[in-house]
Amino acid sequence: MKSLEDLKKMREAALKKVEMREGGKDYRVVVGMATCGIAAGARPVLNRLVEETAQKDYNCVVTQTGCIGMCVYEPIVEVFDKNEGHTTYVHVDPEKAAKILEQHIGQGKVVEEYTVEAARKEQGNI
């Protein structure tokens, strides 16, 4: 930092990052990007979510997080809405990610067959 102008630029960049996290959007889409998620294929999922969101201007912010704690279900995508609703999608691939954006974010309808609850029922854990 050499000047007050440099400090202002740093401040603006930091504020943009905070806006992206909080952003005033109706949804926050979070991808588990710990080593278990990455090994299971979370990176292409994150990339698809970011690309689709930018192209189609979905009302959401896409972020990443560390371990969600359910490694057997990776890649995991969690969708949080502004009313504190929360949906966990499991075994997500890029195509499922696009469908989640289209239906959940675009139309407000949870894609039930991709949820952790559906996976647990399928495995007989519920």
C-alpha positions as a printed Julia matrix, in Angstrom:
126×3 Matrix{Float64}:
   0.0     0.0     0.0
   1.53    3.23   -1.14
  -1.29    5.72   -0.94
  -4.75    6.5     0.31
  -6.01    5.52   -3.16
  -4.5     2.02   -2.73
  -6.23    1.71    0.64
  -9.56    2.7    -0.95
  -9.12    0.07   -3.67
  -8.37   -2.58   -1.04
 -11.49   -1.55    0.89
 -13.67   -1.73   -2.22
 -12.34   -5.2    -3.06
 -13.03   -6.42    0.49
 -16.56   -4.99    0.42
 -17.27   -6.77   -2.87
 -16.24  -10.06   -1.3
 -18.57   -9.46    1.65
 -21.38   -8.54   -0.77
 -20.85  -11.8    -2.61
 -21.28  -13.72    0.64
 -24.23  -11.77    1.96
 -25.24  -10.21   -1.31
 -28.88   -9.38   -0.68
 -29.85  -12.42   -2.73
 -32.7   -14.75   -1.84
 -30.51  -17.87   -1.81
 -27.01  -18.9    -0.79
 -25.69  -22.05   -2.47
 -22.79  -23.69   -0.62
 -20.57  -26.45   -1.99
 -18.54  -28.68    0.34
 -14.95  -28.32   -0.86
 -12.96  -30.22    1.76
 -10.67  -32.99    0.52
 -13.52  -35.51    0.65
 -15.74  -33.29   -1.5
 -13.0   -32.53   -3.99
 -12.09  -36.22   -4.28
 -15.76  -37.05   -4.93
 -16.06  -34.46   -7.72
 -17.13  -31.2    -6.05
 -14.87  -28.96   -8.17
 -16.82  -29.51  -11.44
 -20.05  -29.05   -9.46
 -18.85  -25.71   -8.07
 -17.69  -24.62  -11.53
 -21.07  -25.48  -13.08
 -22.96  -23.64  -10.35
 -20.83  -20.53  -10.81
 -21.12  -20.62  -14.62
 -24.88  -21.2   -14.66
 -25.48  -18.52  -12.04
 -23.49  -15.98  -14.04
 -25.09  -16.9   -17.38
 -28.69  -17.03  -16.22
 -28.5   -14.44  -13.43
 -30.03  -16.66  -10.75
 -30.98  -14.92   -7.51
 -28.26  -16.58   -5.46
 -24.7   -16.37   -4.26
 -22.51  -19.45   -4.76
 -19.84  -20.06   -2.12
 -17.75  -22.91   -0.84
 -17.13  -24.34    2.6
 -15.0   -26.99    4.23
 -16.17  -30.34    5.5
 -19.91  -30.62    6.03
 -19.49  -33.84    7.98
 -21.24  -36.32    5.73
 -18.38  -37.57    3.55
 -20.31  -40.61    2.31
 -22.77  -38.25    0.57
 -20.23  -36.04   -1.24
 -20.36  -33.97   -3.37
 -22.78  -32.0    -1.2
 -24.57  -28.77   -2.09
 -26.55  -26.89    0.53
 -29.13  -24.27   -0.33
 -30.06  -21.67    2.27
 -32.92  -19.25    1.69
 -33.5   -15.81    3.2
 -36.19  -17.24    5.52
 -33.63  -19.56    7.16
 -34.8   -22.57    5.17
 -32.13  -25.14    4.39
 -31.92  -28.02    1.93
 -29.02  -30.46    1.62
 -28.44  -32.07   -1.78
 -26.14  -35.1    -2.0
 -24.22  -37.03   -4.66
 -24.43  -33.92   -6.83
 -22.84  -33.92  -10.27
 -22.72  -30.97  -12.71
 -26.02  -31.95  -14.38
 -27.79  -32.25  -11.03
 -26.3   -28.89  -10.02
 -27.84  -27.24  -13.08
 -31.23  -28.81  -12.29
 -30.99  -27.63   -8.66
 -30.42  -24.07   -9.87
 -33.22  -24.26  -12.41
 -35.83  -25.76  -10.11
 -34.88  -24.73   -6.56
 -33.42  -21.28   -7.2
 -35.32  -20.46  -10.4
 -38.74  -21.87   -9.47
 -38.59  -22.24   -5.68
 -39.19  -26.02   -5.84
 -36.92  -28.39   -3.9
 -35.56  -31.22   -6.06
 -36.64  -33.91   -3.6
 -34.92  -36.87   -5.3
 -31.47  -35.28   -4.74
 -31.88  -34.48   -1.04
 -30.11  -36.18    1.83
 -33.48  -37.37    3.11
 -34.16  -39.19   -0.18
 -30.69  -40.79   -0.09
 -31.22  -41.96    3.49
 -34.61  -43.46    2.63
 -33.06  -45.25   -0.34
 -30.4   -46.71    1.97
 -32.98  -47.65    4.59
 -31.58  -45.19    7.18
 -34.89  -43.39    7.77
